[in-house]
XYZ file of C-alpha atoms in Angstrom:
586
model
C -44.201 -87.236 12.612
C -48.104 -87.314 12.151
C -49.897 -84.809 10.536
C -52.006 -82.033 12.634
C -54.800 -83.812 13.981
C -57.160 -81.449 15.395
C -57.636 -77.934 15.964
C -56.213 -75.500 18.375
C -57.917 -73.224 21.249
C -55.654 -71.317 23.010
C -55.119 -68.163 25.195
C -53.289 -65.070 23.938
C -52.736 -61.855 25.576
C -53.147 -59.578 22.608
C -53.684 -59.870 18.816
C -56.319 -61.305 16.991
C -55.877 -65.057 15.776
C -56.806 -67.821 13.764
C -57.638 -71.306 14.617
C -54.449 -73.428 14.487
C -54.341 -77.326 13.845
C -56.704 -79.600 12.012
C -59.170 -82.752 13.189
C -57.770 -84.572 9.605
C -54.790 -84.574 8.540
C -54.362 -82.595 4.671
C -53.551 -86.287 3.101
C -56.446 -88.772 2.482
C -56.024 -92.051 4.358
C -52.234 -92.196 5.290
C -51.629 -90.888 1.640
C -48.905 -87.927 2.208
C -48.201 -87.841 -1.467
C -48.086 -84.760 -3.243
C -50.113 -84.455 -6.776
C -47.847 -83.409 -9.787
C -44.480 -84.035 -7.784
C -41.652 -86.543 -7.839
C -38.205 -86.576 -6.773
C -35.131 -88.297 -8.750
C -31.976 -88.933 -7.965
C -29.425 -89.722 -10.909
C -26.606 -92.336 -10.495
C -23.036 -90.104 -9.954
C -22.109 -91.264 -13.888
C -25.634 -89.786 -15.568
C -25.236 -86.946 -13.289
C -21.357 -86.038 -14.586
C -23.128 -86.776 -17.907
C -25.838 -84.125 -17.401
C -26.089 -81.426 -20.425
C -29.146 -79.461 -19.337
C -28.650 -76.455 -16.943
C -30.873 -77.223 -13.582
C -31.333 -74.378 -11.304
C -30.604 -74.998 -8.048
C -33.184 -75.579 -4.804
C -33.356 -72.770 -3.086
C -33.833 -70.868 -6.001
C -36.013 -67.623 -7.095
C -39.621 -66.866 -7.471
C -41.944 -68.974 -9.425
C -41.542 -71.438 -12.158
C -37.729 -72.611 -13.065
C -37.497 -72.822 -17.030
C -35.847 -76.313 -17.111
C -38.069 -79.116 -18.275
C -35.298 -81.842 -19.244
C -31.860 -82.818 -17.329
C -29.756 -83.668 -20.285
C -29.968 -87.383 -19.898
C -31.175 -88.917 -22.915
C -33.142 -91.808 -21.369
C -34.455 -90.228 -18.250
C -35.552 -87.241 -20.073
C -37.450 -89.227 -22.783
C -39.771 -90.720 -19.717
C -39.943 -87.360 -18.059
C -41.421 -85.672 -21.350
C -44.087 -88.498 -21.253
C -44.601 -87.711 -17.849
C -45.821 -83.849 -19.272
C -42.307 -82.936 -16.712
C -41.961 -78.968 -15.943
C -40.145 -76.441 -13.317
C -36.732 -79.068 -12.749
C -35.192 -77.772 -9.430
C -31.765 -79.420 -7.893
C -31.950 -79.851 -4.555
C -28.605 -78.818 -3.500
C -24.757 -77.598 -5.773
C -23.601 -80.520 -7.705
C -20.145 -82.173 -6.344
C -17.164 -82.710 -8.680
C -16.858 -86.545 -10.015
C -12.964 -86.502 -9.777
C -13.488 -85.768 -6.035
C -16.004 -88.955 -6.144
C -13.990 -90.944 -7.549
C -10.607 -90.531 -5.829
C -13.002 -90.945 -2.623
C -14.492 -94.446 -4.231
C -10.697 -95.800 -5.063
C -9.761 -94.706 -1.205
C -12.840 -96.720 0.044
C -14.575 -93.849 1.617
C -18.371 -93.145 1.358
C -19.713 -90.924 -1.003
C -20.960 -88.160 1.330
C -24.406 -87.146 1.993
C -23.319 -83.615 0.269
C -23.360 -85.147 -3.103
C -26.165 -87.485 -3.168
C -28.270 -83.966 -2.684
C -26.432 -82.571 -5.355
C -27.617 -84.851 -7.931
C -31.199 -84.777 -6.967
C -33.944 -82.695 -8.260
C -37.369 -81.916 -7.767
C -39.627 -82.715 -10.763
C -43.095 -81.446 -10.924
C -45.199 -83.423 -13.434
C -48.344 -83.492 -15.030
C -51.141 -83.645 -12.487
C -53.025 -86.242 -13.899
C -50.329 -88.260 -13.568
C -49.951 -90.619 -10.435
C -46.503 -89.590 -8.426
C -46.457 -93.345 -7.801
C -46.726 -94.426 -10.906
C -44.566 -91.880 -12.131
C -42.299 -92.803 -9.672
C -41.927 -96.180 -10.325
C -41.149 -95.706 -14.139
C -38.123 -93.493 -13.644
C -37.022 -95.821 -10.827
C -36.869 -98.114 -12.996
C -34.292 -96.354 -15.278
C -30.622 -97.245 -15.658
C -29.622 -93.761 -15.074
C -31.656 -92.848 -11.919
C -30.443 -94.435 -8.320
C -33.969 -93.904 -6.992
C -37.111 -92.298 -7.633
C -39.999 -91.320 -4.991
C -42.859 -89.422 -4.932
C -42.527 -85.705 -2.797
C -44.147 -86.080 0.348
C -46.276 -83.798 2.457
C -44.448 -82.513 6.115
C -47.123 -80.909 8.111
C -47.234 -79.487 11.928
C -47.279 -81.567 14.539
C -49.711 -79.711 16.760
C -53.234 -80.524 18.256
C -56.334 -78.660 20.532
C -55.359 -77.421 24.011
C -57.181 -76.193 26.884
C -56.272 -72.434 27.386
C -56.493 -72.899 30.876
C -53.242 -73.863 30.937
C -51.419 -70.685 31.043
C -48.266 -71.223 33.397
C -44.915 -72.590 31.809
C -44.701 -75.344 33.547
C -42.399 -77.269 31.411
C -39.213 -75.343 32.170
C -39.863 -76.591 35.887
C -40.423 -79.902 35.029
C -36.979 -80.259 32.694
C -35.277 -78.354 35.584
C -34.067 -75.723 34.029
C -33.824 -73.052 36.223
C -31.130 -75.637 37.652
C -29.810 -75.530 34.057
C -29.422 -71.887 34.665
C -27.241 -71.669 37.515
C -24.687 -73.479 35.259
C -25.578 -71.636 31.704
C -28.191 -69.177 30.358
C -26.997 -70.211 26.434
C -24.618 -68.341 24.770
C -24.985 -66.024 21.308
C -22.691 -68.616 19.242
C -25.043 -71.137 19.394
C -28.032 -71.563 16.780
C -30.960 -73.626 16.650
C -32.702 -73.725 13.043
C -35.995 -74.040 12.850
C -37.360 -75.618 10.547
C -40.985 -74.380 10.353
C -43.397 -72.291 9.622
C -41.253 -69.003 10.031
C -41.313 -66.941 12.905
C -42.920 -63.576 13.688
C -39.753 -61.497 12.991
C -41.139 -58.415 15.080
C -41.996 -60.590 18.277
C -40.383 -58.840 20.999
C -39.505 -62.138 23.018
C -37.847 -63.293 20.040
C -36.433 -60.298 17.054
C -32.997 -59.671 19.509
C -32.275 -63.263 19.117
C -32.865 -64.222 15.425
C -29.831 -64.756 12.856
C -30.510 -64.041 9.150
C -32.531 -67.446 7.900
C -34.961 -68.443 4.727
C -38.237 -69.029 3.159
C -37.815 -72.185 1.669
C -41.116 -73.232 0.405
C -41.772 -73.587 -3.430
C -44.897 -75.695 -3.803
C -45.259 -74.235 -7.294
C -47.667 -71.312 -8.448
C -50.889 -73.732 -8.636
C -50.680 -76.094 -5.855
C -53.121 -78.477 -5.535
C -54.437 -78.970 -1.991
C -56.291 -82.278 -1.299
C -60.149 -81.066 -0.705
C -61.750 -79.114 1.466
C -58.212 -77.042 2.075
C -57.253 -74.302 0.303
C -53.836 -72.282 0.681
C -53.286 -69.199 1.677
C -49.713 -68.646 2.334
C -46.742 -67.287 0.620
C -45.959 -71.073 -1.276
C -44.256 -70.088 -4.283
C -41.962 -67.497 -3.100
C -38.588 -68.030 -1.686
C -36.473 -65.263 -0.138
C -35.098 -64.589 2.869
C -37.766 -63.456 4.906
C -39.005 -66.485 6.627
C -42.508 -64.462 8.031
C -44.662 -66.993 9.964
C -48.077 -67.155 8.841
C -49.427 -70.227 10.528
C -48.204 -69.599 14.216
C -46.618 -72.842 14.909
C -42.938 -71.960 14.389
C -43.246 -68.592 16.148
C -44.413 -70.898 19.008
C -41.634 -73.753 18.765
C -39.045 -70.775 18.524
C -39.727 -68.965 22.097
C -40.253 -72.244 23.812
C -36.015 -72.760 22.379
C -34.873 -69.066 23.339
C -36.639 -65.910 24.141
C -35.643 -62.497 25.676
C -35.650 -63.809 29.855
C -35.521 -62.267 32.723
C -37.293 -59.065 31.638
C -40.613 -59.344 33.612
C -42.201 -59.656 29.837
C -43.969 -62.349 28.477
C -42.112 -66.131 28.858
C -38.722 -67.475 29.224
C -37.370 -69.733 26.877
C -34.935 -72.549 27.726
C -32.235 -70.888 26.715
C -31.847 -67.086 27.129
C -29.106 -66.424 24.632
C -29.202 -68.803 22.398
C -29.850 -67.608 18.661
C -32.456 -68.773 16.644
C -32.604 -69.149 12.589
C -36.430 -69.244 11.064
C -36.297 -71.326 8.004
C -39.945 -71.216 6.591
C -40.728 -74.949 5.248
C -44.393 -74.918 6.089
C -47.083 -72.554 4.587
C -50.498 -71.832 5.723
C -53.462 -73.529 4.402
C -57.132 -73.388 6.178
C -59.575 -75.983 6.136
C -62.953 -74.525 4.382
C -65.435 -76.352 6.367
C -64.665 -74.295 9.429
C -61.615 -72.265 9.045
C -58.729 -74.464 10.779
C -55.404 -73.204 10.135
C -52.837 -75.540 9.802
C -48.716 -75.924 8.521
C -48.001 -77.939 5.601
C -44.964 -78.174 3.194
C -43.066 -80.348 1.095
C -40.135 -82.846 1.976
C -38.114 -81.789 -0.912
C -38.309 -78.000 0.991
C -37.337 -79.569 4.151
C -34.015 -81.320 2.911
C -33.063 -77.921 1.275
C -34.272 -76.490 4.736
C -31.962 -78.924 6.640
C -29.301 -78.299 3.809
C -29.567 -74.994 4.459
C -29.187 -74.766 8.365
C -26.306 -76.888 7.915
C -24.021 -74.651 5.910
C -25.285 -71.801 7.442
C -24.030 -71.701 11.238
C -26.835 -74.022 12.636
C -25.884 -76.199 15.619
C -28.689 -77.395 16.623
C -31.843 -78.355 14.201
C -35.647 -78.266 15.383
C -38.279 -79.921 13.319
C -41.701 -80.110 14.801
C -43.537 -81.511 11.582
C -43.430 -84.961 9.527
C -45.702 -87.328 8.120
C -45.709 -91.387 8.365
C -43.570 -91.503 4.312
C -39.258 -91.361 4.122
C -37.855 -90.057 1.474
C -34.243 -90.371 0.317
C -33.861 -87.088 -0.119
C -34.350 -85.941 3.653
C -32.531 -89.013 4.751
C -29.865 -87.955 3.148
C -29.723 -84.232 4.328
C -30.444 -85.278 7.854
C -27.261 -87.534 7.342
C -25.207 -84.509 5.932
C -26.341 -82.171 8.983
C -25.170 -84.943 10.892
C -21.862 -85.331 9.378
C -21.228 -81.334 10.015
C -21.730 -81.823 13.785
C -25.691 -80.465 13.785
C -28.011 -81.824 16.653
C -31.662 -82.856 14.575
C -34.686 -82.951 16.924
C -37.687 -84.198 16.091
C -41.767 -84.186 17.052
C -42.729 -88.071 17.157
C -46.191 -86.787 15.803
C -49.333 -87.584 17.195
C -52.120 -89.826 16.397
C -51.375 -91.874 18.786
C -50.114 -94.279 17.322
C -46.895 -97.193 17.190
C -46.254 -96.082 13.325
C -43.584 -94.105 12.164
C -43.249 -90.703 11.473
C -40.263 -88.950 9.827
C -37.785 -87.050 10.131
C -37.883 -88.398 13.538
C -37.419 -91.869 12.919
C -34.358 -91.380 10.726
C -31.218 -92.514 11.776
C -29.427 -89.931 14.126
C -32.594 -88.180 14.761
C -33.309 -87.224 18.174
C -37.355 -88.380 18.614
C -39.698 -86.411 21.097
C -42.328 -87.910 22.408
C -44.532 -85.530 24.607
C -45.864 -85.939 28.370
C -48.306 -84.169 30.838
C -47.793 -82.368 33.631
C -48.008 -85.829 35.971
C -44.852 -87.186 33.618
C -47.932 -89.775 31.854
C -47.772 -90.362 28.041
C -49.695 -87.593 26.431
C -52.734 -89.933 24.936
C -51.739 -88.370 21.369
C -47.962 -88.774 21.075
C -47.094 -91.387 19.286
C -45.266 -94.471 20.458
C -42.284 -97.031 18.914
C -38.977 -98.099 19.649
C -37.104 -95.332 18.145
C -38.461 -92.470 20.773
C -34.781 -90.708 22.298
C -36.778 -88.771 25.084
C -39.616 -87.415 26.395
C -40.552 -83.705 27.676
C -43.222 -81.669 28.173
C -46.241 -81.101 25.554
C -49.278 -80.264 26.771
C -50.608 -76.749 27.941
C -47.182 -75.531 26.650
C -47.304 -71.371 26.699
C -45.082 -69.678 24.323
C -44.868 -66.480 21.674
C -47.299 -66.236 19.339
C -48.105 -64.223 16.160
C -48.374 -60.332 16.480
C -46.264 -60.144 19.638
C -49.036 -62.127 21.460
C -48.671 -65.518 23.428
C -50.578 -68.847 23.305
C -50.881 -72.343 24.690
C -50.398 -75.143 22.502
C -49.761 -78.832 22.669
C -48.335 -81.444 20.635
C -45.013 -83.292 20.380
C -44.566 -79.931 18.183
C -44.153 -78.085 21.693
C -42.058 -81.415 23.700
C -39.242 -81.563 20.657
C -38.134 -77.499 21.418
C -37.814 -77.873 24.675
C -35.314 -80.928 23.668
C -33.234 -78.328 20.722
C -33.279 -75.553 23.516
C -31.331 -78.035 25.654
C -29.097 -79.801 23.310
C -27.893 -75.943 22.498
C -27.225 -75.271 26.404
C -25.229 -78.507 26.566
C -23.075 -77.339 23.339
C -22.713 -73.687 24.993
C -21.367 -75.330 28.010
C -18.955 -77.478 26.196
C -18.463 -76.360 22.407
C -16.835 -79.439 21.401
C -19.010 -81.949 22.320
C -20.253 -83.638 18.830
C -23.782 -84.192 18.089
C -23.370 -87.721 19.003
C -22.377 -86.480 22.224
C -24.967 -84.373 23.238
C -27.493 -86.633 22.019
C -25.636 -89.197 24.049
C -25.691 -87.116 27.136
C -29.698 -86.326 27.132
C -30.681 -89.785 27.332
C -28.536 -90.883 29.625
C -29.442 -87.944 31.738
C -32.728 -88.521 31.003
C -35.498 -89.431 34.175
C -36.209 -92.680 33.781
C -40.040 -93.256 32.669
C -42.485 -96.371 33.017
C -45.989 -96.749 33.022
C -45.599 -100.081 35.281
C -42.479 -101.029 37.417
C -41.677 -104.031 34.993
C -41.347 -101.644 32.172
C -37.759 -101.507 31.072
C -35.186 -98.136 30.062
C -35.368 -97.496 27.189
C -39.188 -97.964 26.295
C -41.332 -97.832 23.411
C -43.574 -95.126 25.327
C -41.123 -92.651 26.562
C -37.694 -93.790 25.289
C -35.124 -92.851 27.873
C -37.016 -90.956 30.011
C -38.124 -87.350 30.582
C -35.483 -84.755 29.714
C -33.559 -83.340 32.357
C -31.594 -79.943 31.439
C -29.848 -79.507 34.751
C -28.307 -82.914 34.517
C -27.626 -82.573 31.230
C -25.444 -79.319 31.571
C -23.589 -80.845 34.194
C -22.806 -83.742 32.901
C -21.245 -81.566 29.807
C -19.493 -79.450 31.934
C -17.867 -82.616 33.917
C -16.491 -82.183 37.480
C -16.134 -79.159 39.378
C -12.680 -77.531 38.892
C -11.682 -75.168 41.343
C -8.947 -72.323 41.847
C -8.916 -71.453 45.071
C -6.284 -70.479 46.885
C -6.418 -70.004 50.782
C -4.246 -66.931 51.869
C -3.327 -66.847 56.229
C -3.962 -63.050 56.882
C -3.324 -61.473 60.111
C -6.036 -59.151 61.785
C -3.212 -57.766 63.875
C 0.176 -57.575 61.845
C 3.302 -59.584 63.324
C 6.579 -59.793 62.346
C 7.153 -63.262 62.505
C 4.108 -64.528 61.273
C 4.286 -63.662 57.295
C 0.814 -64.601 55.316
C 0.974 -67.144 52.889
C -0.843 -68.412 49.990
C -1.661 -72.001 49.393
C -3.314 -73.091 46.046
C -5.083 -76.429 46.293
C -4.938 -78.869 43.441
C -7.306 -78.594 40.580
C -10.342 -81.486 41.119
C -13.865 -81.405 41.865
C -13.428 -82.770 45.642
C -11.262 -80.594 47.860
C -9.684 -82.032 50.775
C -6.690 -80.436 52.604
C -5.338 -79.400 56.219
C -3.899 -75.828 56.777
C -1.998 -75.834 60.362
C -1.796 -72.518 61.901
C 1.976 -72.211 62.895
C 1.713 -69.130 64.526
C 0.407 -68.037 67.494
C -0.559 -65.151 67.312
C -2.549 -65.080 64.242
C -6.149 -64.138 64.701
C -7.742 -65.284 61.530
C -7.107 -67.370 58.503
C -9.086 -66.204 55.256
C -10.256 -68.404 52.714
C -10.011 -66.784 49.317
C -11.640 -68.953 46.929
C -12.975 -68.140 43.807
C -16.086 -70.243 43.579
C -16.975 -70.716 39.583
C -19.634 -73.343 40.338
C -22.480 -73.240 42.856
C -21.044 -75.983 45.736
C -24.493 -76.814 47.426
C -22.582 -78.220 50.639
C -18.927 -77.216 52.283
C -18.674 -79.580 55.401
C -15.945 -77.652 57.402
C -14.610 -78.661 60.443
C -12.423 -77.444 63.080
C -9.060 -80.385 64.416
C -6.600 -79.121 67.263
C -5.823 -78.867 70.837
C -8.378 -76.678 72.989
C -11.554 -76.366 73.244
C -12.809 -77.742 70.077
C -14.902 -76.590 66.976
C -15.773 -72.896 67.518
C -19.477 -71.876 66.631
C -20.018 -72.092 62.691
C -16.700 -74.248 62.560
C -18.870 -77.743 62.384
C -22.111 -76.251 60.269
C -22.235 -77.547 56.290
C -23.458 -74.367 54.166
C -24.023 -73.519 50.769
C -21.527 -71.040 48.791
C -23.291 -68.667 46.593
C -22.495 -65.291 46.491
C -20.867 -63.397 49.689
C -18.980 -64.296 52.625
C -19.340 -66.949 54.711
C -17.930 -67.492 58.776
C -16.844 -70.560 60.943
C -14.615 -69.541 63.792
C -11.762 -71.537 65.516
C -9.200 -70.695 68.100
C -5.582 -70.012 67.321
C -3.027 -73.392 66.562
C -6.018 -75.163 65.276
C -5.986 -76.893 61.793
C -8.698 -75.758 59.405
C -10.187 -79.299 57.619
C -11.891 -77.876 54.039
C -13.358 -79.840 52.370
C -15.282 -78.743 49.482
C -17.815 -81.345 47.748
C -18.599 -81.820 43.707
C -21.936 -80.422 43.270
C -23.990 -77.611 41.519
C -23.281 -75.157 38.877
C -23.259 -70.829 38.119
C -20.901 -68.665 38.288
C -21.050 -67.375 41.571
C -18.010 -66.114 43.517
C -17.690 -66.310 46.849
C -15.345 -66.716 49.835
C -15.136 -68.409 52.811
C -13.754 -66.148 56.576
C -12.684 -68.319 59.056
C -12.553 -65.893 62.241
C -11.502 -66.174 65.547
């Protein structure tokens, strides 16, 4: 993901605000590196070997009081280096369990690469690269990177646009007939925080984290200073920026209460994990997100072991690290979705996490389903949605419009958790699987092929992408011959036709004096057409006995005479969870 890359006006309906966004990114010239910070990783032998005690990432408040890791060689470089405040990025694995893995041939997991890899902030006149590059170097150390910048991926918008218009163009009022989201699915994000008193959004949020530690004396590239809370983790992930309260009620929000917006999903939980702090621009007062990567894979660690199904990350810069890889590829591994912002400046580079492997990339389009001009373009875009004029919660309990691939990749983690509250098991490959190939197919000429450097699949589509997790209609119905006028001889019966999504079967009426046969048919699914038609001697269909309707809620009436057969045929289509039967009168 790109940086920010230019500021933010937007409309809100109460509370004062800051500007949000930036016109320059807070790295110089592509560089996202962070002054005074590096990231090792120890081979699993000089990890087993360690004798210093490393507090682990997340951790307390300020400065950690290791300064060595117990190896020897590594820590005779790192003492050259001027090395302070040693965090580990995640619990160390046991070796044994390594090594009985290694002799059965299976892949060290992404658990315990984290687990032997620790934050190292250094002496700031020291170049990360260069610092980098001489611990890298080491027998004893599998890798070693500088810590990179991840930033908000949001720009300017017009406040004119006010309406949500993205929830129409995903279809996912559609979506809603079939599911509203359910309370045992969570969507982490990965953010800024969230205002934990928004109305839209407080009834919906699970117990998350602050996980930024930049350090007690940061050092901001100039002209930006901070301002946020970046020293302190706890667990009250309190938005200061904007950006994630934003992201989160575009995901989920309290619906359906003639208050401020809907969010995709209407149930669905959200956990605020705080990775980005606040930091203002002193030429003019822009307020943008930044944070580090190594708080981001602890973030993504986190969300992980802590209930997360589905993970939302609307930030990134153009670096990798291993260290994010590598939690990405643990979330994975635990069945998490991981959505991404493809950033925006525009351009065909790369921007991570969302060009990691497994990653679902959002690009972002307009309301005419064109490219927005800033999203950023490359072969490993997943899917489109919307991103420009996007309205959504804001700070203080107030609302705002934003745009960005920050605002397309939420609408993307608010689907991928109605999919997985539709059908539970469905893996993360799956649902990732089922939004593209759900997806609208998007070019910008005719020629251009499916997937595409510009828009990947296509433009998300939730209503297709519920039903396709649900599968076919299956129906219970049973049709039960009742008589309006008891007789003896003519006893009602019940007939239960097979379970399938197409319905096709003949009920004769044996008996002449029945008035009426009544359909009882539970109907879990909206069926948008029931064809029924009327087969027999006499005079024919009866009024209503020919006419295709819809079955929603109530009853519905065809007539026919008596001795006629009833054809019923009911077609695969729809969703909700509507009941409704069908009277067949006389």
């Amino acid at each position: 993901m790109a940086a920010t890359s230019g500021g933010s006006s937007r409309k809100r309906t109460s509370a004062p605000r800051a500007e949000l966004g930036a016109s320059a990114p807070l790295y110089i010239d592509g560089d996202d590196v962070i002054p005074g910070e590096v990231i090792v990783t120890l081979k699993a032998d000089a990890a087993d070997a360690m004798t210093a005690s490393v507090p682990i990432h997340p951790g307390g408040r300020g400065v950690s009081m290791a300064d060595s890791l117990g190896v020897s060689g590594v820590d005779a470089v790192l003492a050259r280096l001027g090395a302070y405040d040693i965090t580990r990025l995640a619990p160390p694995s046991q070796g044994i369990a390594r090594s009985v893995m290694a002799l059965d041939g299976v892949p060290e997991p992404e658990e315990s690469i984290l687990g032997r890899s620790f934050r190292v902030r250094i002496d700031a006149k020291v170049a990360p690269d260069k610092a980098a590059a001489e611990l890298d170097a080491l027998d004893e150390v599998e890798v070693a990177e500088p810590n990179r910048w991840r930033e908000a991926s949001v720009i300017p918008d017009d406040p004119q646009f006010g309406a949500q218009w993205g929830l129409t163009k995903i279809n996912a009022p559609d979506a809603w007939d079939v599911t509203k989201g359910s309370a045992s699915v969570v969507v982490a994000v990965i953010d800024s925080g969230v205002d934990l008193d928004h109305p839209e959004l407080a009834p919906l949020l699970v117990p998350g984290f602050d996980m930024v530690d930049l350090g007690p004396n940061p050092t901001p590239n100039p002209g930006w200073r901070f301002e946020g809370d970046f020293a302190g983790r706890d667990a009250i992930p309190e938005d200061e920026v904007g950006h994630g309260t934003h992201v989160a009620g575009t995901i989920a929000a309290v619906s359906n209460n003639a208050v401020g917006v809907a969010g995709v999903g209407w149930q669905t939980r959200i956990m605020p994990i705080k990775a980005l702090t606040r930091v203002v621009r002193i030429s003019d007062g822009r307020v943008s997100g930044t944070g580090s990567s190594a708080d981001v894979a602890a973030a993504i660690r986190y969300a992980a072991d802590n209930g997360a199904h589905v993970i939302n990350m609307s930030l990134g810069s153009p670096s990798s690290t291993s260290v994010e890889a590598s939690a990405v590829a643990y979330a994975v591994s635990k069945g998490v979705v991981v959505v991404a912002a493809m950033g925006n400046d525009g351009s065909s580079s790369p921007s991570f996490p969302a060009a990691y492997p497994d990653v679902i990339a959002v690009a972002a389009i307009q309301s005419n389903e064109s490219r927005a001009a800033f999203s950023q373009t490359g072969p490993h875009i997943d899917i489109s949605a919307p991103g420009v004029g996007i309205l959504s919660t804001y700070l203080a309990g107030g609302l705002a419009t934003m745009a960005g691939t920050s605002m397309a990749s939420p609408h993307v983690a608010g689907v991928a958790a109605l999919v997985k509250a539709v059908k539970p098991s469905l893996t993360a490959t799956e649902i990732g699987d089922i939004l593209r190939s759900t997806a609208k197919p998007l070019r910008d000429v005719a020629s251009d092929p499916v997937p595409n450097d510009r828009y990947g699949w296509g433009l998300l589509d939730a209503s297709a992408a519920v039903l396709k997790a649900r599968g076919p209609i299956v129906l219970k119905p049973t049709i039960t011959v009742k008589l309006r006028t008891p007789v003896v001889a003519c006893v009602p019966r019940t007939i239960t036709l097979p379970e399938c999504g197409t319905i096709k079967t003949v009920l004769p009426l044996q008996c002449k004096k029945i008035k009426s046969i009544h359909i009882a048919c539970p109907v879990t699914t909206t069926v948008t057409k029931v064809p029924t038609t009327v087969t027999g001697p006499g005079p024919g269909p009866q009024p209503g006995g020919a006419d295709p309707f819809g079955v929603e809620q109530g009853d519905y009436e065809a007539g026919f005479a008596a001795g006629y057969a009833a054809a019923i045929e009911e077609l695969q289509s729809g969703g909700g969870d509507a009941y409704g039967e069908g009277l067949f009168d006389e």
